[in-house]
mmCIF file of C-alpha atoms in Angstrom:
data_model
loop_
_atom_site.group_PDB
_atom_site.id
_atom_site.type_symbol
_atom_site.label_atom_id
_atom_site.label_comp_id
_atom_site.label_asym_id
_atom_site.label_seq_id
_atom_site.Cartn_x
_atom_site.Cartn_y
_atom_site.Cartn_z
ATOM 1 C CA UNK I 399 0.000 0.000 0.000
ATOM 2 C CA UNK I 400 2.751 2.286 0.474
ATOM 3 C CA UNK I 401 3.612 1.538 -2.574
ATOM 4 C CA UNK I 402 0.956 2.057 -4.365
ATOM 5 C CA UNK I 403 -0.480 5.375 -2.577
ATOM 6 C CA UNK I 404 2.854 7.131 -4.842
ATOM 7 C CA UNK I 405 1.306 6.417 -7.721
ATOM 8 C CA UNK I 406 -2.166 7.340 -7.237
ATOM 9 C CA UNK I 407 -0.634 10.800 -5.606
ATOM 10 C CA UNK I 408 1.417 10.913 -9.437
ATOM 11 C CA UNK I 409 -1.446 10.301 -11.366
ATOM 12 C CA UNK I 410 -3.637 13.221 -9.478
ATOM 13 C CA UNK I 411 -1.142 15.433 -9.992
ATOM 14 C CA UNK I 412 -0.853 14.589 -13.506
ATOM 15 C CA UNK I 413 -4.626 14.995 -14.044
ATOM 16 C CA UNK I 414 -4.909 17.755 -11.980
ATOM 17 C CA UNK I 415 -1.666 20.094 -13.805
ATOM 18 C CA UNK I 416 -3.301 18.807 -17.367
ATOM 19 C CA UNK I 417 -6.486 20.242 -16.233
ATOM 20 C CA UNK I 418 -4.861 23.499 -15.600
ATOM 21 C CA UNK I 419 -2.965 23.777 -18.456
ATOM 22 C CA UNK I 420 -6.051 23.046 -20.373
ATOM 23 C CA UNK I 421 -7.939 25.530 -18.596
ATOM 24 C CA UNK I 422 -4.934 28.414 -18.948
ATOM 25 C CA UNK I 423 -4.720 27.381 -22.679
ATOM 26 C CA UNK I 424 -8.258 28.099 -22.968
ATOM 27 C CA UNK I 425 -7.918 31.405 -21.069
ATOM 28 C CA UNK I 426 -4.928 32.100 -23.595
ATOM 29 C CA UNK I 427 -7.299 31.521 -26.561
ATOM 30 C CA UNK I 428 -10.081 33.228 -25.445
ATOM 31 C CA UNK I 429 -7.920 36.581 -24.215
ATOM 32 C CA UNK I 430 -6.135 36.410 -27.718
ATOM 33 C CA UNK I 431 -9.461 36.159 -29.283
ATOM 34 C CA UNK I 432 -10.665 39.571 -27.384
ATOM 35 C CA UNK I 433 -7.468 40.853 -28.130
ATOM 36 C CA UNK I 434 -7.952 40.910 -31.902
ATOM 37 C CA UNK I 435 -11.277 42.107 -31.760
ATOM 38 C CA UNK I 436 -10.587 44.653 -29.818
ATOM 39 C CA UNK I 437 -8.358 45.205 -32.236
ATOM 40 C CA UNK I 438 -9.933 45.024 -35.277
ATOM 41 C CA UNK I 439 -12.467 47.243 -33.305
ATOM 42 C CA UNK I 440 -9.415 49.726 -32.644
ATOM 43 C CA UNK I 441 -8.900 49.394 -36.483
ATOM 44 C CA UNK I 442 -12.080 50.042 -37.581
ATOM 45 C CA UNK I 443 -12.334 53.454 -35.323
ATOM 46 C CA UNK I 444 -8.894 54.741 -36.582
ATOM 47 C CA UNK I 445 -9.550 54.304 -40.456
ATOM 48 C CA UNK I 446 -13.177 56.091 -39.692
ATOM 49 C CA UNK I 447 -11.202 58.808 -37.751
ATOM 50 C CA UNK I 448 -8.643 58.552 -40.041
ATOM 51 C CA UNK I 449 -10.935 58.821 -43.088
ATOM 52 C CA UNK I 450 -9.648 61.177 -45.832
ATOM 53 C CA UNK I 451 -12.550 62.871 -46.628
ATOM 54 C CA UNK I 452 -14.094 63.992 -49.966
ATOM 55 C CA UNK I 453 -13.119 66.845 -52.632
ATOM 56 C CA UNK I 454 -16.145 68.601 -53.897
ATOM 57 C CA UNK I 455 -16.119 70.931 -56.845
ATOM 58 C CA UNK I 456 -18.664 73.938 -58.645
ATOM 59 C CA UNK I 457 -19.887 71.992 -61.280
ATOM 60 C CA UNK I 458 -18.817 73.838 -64.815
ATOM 61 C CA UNK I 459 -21.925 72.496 -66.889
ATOM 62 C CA UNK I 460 -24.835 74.464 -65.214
ATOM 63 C CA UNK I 461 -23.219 77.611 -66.028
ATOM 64 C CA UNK I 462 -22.313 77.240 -69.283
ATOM 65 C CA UNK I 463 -24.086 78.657 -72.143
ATOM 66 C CA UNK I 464 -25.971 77.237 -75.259
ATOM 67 C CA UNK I 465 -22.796 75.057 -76.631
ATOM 68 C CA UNK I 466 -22.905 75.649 -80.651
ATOM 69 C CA UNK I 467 -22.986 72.668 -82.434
ATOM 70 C CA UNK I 468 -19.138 72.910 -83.802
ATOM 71 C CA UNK I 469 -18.332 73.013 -80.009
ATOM 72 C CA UNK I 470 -20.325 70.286 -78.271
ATOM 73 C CA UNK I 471 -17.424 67.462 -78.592
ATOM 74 C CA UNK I 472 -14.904 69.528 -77.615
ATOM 75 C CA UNK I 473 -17.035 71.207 -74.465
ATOM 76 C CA UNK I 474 -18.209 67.483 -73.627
ATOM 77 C CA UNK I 475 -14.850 66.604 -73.865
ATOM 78 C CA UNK I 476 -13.469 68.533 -71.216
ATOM 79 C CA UNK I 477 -16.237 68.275 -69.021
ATOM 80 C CA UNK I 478 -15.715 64.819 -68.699
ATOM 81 C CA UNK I 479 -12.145 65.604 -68.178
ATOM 82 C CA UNK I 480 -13.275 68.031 -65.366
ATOM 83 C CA UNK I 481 -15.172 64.404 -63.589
ATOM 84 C CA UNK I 482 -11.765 62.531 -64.146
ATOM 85 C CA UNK I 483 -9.646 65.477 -62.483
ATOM 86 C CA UNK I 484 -12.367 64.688 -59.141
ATOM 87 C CA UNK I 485 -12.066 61.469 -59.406
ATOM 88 C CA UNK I 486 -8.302 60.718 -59.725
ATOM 89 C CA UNK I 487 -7.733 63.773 -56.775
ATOM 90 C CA UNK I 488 -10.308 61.724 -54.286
ATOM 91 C CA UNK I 489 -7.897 58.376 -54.994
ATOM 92 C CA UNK I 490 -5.032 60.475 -54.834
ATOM 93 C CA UNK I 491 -6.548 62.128 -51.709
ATOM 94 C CA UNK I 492 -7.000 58.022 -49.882
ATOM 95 C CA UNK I 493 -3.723 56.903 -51.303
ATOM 96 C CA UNK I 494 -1.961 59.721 -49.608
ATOM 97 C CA UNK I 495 -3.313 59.936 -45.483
ATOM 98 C CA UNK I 496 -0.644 60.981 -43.422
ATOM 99 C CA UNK I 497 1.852 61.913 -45.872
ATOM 100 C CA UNK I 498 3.291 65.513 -46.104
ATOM 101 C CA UNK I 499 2.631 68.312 -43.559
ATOM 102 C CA UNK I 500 -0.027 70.493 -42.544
ATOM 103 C CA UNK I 501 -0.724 71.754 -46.015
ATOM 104 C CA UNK I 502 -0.096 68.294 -47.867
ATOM 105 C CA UNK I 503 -3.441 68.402 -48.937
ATOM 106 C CA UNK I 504 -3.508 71.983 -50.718
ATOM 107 C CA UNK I 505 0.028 71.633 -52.070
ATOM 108 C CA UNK I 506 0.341 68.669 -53.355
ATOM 109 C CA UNK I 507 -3.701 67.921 -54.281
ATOM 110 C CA UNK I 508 -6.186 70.957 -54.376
ATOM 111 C CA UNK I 509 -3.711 73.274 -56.117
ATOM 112 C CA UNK I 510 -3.047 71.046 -58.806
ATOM 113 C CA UNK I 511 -6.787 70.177 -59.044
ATOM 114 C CA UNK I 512 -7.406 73.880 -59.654
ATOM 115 C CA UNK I 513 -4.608 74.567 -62.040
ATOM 116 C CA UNK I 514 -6.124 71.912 -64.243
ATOM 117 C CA UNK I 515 -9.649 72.672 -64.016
ATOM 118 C CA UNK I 516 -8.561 76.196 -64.896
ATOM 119 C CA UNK I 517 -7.183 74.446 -67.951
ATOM 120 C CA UNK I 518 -9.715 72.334 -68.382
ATOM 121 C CA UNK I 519 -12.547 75.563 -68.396
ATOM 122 C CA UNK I 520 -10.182 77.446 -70.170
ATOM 123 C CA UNK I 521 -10.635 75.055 -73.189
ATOM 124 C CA UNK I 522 -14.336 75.003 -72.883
ATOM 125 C CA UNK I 523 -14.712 78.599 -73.130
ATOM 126 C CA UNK I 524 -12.073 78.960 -75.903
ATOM 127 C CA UNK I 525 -14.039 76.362 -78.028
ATOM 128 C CA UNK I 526 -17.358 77.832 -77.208
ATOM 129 C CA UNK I 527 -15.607 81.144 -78.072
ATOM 130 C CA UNK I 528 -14.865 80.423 -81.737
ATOM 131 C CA UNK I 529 -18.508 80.363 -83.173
ATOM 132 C CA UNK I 530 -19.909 82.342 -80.239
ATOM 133 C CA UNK I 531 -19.606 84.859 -77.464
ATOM 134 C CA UNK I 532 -16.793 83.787 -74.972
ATOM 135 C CA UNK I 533 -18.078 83.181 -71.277
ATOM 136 C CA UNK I 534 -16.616 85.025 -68.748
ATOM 137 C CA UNK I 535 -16.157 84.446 -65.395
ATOM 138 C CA UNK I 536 -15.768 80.110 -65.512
ATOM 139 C CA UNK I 537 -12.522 80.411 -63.496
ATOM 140 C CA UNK I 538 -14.567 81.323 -60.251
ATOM 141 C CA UNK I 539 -15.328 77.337 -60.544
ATOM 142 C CA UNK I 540 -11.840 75.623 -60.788
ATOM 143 C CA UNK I 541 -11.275 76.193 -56.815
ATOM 144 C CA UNK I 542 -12.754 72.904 -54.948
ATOM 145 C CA UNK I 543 -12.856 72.705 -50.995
ATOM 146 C CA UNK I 544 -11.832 69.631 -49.395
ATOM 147 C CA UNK I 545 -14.757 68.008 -46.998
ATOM 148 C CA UNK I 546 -13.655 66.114 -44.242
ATOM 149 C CA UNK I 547 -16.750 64.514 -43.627
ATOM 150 C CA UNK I 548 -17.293 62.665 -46.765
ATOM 151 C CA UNK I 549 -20.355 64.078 -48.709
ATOM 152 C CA UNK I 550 -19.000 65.067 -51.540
ATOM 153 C CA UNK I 551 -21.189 66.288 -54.697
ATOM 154 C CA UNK I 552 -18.187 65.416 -57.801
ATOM 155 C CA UNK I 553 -20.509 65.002 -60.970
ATOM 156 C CA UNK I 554 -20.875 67.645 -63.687
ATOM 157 C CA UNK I 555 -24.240 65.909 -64.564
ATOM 158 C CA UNK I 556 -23.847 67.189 -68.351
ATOM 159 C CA UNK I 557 -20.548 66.471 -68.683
ATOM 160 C CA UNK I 558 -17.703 66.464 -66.088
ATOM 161 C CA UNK I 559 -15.284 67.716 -64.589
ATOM 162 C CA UNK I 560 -11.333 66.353 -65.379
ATOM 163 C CA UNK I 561 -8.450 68.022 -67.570
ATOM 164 C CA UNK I 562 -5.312 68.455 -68.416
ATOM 165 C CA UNK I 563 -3.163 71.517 -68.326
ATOM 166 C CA UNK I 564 -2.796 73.877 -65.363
ATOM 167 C CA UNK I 565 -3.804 76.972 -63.691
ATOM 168 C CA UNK I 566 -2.267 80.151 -64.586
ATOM 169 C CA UNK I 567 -1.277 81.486 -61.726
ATOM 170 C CA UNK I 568 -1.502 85.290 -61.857
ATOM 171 C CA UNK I 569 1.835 86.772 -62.222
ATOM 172 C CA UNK I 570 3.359 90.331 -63.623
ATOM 173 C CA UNK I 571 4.479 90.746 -66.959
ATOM 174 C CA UNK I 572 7.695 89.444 -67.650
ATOM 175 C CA UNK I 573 10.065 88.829 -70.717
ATOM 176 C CA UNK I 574 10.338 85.700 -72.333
ATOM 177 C CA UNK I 575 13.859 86.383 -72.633
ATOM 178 C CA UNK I 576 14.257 86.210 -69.554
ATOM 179 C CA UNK I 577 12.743 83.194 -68.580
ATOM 180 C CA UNK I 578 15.677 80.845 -67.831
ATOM 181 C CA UNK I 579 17.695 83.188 -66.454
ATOM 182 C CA UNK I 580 14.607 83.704 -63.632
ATOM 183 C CA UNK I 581 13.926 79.629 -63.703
ATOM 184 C CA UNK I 582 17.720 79.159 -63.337
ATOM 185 C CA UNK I 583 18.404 81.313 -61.380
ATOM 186 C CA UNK I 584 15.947 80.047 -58.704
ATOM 187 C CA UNK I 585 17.190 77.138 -59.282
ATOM 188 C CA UNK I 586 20.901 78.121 -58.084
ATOM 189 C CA UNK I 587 19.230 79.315 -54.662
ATOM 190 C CA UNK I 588 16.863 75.680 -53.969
ATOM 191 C CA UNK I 589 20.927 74.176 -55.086
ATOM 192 C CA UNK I 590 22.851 75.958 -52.602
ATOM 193 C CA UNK I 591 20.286 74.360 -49.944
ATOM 194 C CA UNK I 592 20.876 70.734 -51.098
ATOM 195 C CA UNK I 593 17.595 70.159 -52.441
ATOM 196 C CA UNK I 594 18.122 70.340 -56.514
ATOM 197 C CA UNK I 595 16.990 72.779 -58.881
ATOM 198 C CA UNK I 596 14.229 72.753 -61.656
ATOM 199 C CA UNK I 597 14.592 73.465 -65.264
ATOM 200 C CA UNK I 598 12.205 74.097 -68.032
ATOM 201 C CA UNK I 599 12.745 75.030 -72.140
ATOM 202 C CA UNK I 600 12.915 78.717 -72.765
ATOM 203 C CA UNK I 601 9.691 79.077 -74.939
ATOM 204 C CA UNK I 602 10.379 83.049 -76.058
ATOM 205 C CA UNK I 603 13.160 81.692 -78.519
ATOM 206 C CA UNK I 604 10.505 79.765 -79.950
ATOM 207 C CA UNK I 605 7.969 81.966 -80.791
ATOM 208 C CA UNK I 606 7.603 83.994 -84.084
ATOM 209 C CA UNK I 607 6.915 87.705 -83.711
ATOM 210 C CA UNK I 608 4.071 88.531 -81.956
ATOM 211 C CA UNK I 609 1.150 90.760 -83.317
ATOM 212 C CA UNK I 610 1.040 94.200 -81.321
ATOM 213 C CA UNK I 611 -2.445 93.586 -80.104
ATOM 214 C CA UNK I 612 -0.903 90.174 -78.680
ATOM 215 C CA UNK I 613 2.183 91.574 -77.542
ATOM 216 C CA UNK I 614 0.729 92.333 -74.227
ATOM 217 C CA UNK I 615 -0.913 88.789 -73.338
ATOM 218 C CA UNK I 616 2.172 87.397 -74.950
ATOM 219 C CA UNK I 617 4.409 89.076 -71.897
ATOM 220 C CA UNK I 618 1.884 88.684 -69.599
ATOM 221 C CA UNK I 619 1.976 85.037 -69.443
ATOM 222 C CA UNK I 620 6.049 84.719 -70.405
ATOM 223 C CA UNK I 621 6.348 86.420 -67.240
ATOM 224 C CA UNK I 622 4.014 83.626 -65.711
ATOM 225 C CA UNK I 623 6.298 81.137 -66.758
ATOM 226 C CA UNK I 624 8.904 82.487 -65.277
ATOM 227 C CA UNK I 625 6.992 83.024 -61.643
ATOM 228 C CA UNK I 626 5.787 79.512 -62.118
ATOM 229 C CA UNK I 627 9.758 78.321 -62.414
ATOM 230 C CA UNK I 628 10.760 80.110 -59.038
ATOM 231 C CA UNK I 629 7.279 79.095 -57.367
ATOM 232 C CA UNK I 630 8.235 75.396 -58.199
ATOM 233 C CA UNK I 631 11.722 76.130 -56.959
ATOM 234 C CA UNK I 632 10.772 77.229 -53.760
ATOM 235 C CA UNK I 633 7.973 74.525 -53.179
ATOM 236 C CA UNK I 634 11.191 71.848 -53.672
ATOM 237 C CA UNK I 635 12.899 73.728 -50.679
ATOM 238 C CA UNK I 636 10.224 73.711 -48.727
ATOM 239 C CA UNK I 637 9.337 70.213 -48.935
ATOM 240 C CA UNK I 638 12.520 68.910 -48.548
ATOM 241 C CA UNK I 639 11.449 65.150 -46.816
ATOM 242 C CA UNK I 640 8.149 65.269 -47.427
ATOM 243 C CA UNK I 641 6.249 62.199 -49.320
ATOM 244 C CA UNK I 642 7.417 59.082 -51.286
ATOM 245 C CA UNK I 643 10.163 58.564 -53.760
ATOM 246 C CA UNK I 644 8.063 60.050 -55.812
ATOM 247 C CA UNK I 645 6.781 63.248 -54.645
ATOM 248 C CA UNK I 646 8.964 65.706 -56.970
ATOM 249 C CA UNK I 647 7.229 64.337 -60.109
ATOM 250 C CA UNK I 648 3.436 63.932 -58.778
ATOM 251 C CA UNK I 649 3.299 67.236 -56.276
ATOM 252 C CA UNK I 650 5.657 69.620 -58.309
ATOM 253 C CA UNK I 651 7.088 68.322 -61.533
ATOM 254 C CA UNK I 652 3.629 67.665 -63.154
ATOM 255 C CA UNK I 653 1.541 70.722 -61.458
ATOM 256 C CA UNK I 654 4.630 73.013 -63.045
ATOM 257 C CA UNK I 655 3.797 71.058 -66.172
ATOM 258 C CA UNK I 656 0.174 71.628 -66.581
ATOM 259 C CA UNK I 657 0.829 75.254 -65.709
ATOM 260 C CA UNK I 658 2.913 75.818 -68.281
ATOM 261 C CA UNK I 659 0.278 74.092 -70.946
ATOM 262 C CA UNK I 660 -1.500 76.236 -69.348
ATOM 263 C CA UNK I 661 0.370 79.232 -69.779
ATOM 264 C CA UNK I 662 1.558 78.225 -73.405
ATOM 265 C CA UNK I 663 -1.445 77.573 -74.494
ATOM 266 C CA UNK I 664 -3.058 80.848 -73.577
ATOM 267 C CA UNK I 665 0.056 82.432 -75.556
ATOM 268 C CA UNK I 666 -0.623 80.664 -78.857
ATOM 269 C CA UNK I 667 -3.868 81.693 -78.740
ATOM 270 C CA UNK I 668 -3.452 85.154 -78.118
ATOM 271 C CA UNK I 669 -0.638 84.969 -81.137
ATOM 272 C CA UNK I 670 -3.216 83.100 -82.996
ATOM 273 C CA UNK I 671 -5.917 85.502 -83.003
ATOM 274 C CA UNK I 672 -4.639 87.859 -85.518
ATOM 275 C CA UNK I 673 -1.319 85.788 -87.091
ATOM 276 C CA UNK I 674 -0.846 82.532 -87.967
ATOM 277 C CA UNK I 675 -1.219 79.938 -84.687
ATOM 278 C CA UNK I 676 2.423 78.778 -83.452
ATOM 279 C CA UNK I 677 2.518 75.020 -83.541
ATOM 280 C CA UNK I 678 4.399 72.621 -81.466
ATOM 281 C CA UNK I 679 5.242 74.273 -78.116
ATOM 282 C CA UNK I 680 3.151 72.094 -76.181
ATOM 283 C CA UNK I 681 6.555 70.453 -76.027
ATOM 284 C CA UNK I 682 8.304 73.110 -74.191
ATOM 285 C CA UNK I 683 6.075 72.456 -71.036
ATOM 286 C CA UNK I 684 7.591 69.449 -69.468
ATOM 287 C CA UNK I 685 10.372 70.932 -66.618
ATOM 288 C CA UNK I 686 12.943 68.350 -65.135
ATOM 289 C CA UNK I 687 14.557 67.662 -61.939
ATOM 290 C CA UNK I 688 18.258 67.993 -61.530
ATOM 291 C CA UNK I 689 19.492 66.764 -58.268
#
């Protein structure tokens, strides 16, 4: 009996310590189980908190007037480019939480979306212009607000609103001729801070002579290019660290780049009123990075 009582003390404290590690594996399972709903919970609060928001914009189509018949493709066109511009900004807006600074969101998403809508109405009311009288006062649309809680109103209903080319951003008058000299020459200053410099085609070289009653529009928006040069070369200084790898080509590079369509654009036409439309310096427009 003595030996015997041994073994039956052995095999209750085998069955007793099984029991408890069953029970603490349970209490393991069941805690880990809490744990990740609580954290999916957690998850599910933060991406609501988190939540990007929505970009809403004027809609163009309301306000435009009877479209002549010549027009219509080209004003439907753009409209639908003005929809596209909304749409890829609201991706571009969820793709990007968290990045940047304070003014991320302006910088590198609503001020682009304006420069092209600019372009975008620009085009509408030059091809509505041809046969017809021009309508004024479309650029009080291209600004769009950013909503942060989510109800966003992005259709054109007639058409749309998307583009291509950029906002000119109001600057003096400035020589053409001098338009590397200014874009280089902000470029030296972004250099000596480490950060690069921007360059972009001279486009005065390339135009023929301009018609006096053009002259003025003509240095009107040369000297945009050149503010749009030192703009861009500032914005790289101040941004130094900000975004992905690439954050040059999407936030300034391309902005500069529909800007000067923009910009160009407007300067054909002006040439093109009266004289014979320069061809080609849609080319010009594209600026690179030189680190």
């Amino acid at each position: 009996m003595s030996r015997a009582l041994p073994k039956y003390n052995k095999r209750r404290v085998g069955l007793i310590g099984g029991a408890a590690a069953v029970a603490l594996s349970g209490a393991v399972i069941a805690g880990s189980a809490l744990a990740g709903e609580s954290s999916d919970d957690n998850g599910t609060n933060a991406r609501t908190l988190a939540g990007p928001g929505t970009i809403s914009c004027p809609a163009v189509a309301p306000r435009l007037p009877a479209v002549p018949a010549s027009a219509q493709a080209e004003v439907d066109r753009n409209l639908g480019q003005l929809d596209t511009q909304i749409a890829e900004a609201n991706q571009r807006l969820a793709d990007t939480v968290g990045q940047g600074g304070p003014n991320f969101v302006q910088n590198a998403i609503l001020g682009p979306l304006e420069d092209k809508r600019v372009a975008a109405i620009n085009r509408i009311a030059t091809a509505i212009g041809r046969t017809a009288e021009r309508p004024a006062g479309l650029d009080s649309l291209a600004t769009c607000t950013l909503d942060a809680e989510g109800a966003a109103d992005t259709g054109e209903g007639a058409g749309g609103d998307g583009g291509e080319a950029a906002t000119p951003p109001a600057g003096d008058a400035g020589q053409g001729a001098d338009q590397d000299g200014a874009g280089q020459e902000g470029g030296n200053d972004a250099g000596d801070a480490g950060v690069g410099t921007i360059s972009c085609p001279a486009v005065a070289p390339r135009l023929p002579a301009a018609p006096a009653s053009a002259q003025a529009e003509v240095d009107r928006n040369l000297g945009q290019l050149d503010t749009q040069i030192a703009e861009a070369n500032q914005r790289l200084a101040d941004t130094v660290g900000q975004g992905g790898p690439n954050f040059v080509q999407n936030a300034i590079l391309g902005p500069l780049e529909d800007k000067r369509v923009a910009a160009i654009n407007r300067i054909a036409t002006a040439i093109g009123r009266t004289a014979e439309r320069p061809a080609g310096l849609d080319s010009l427009a594209a600026c690179t990075f030189t680190k």
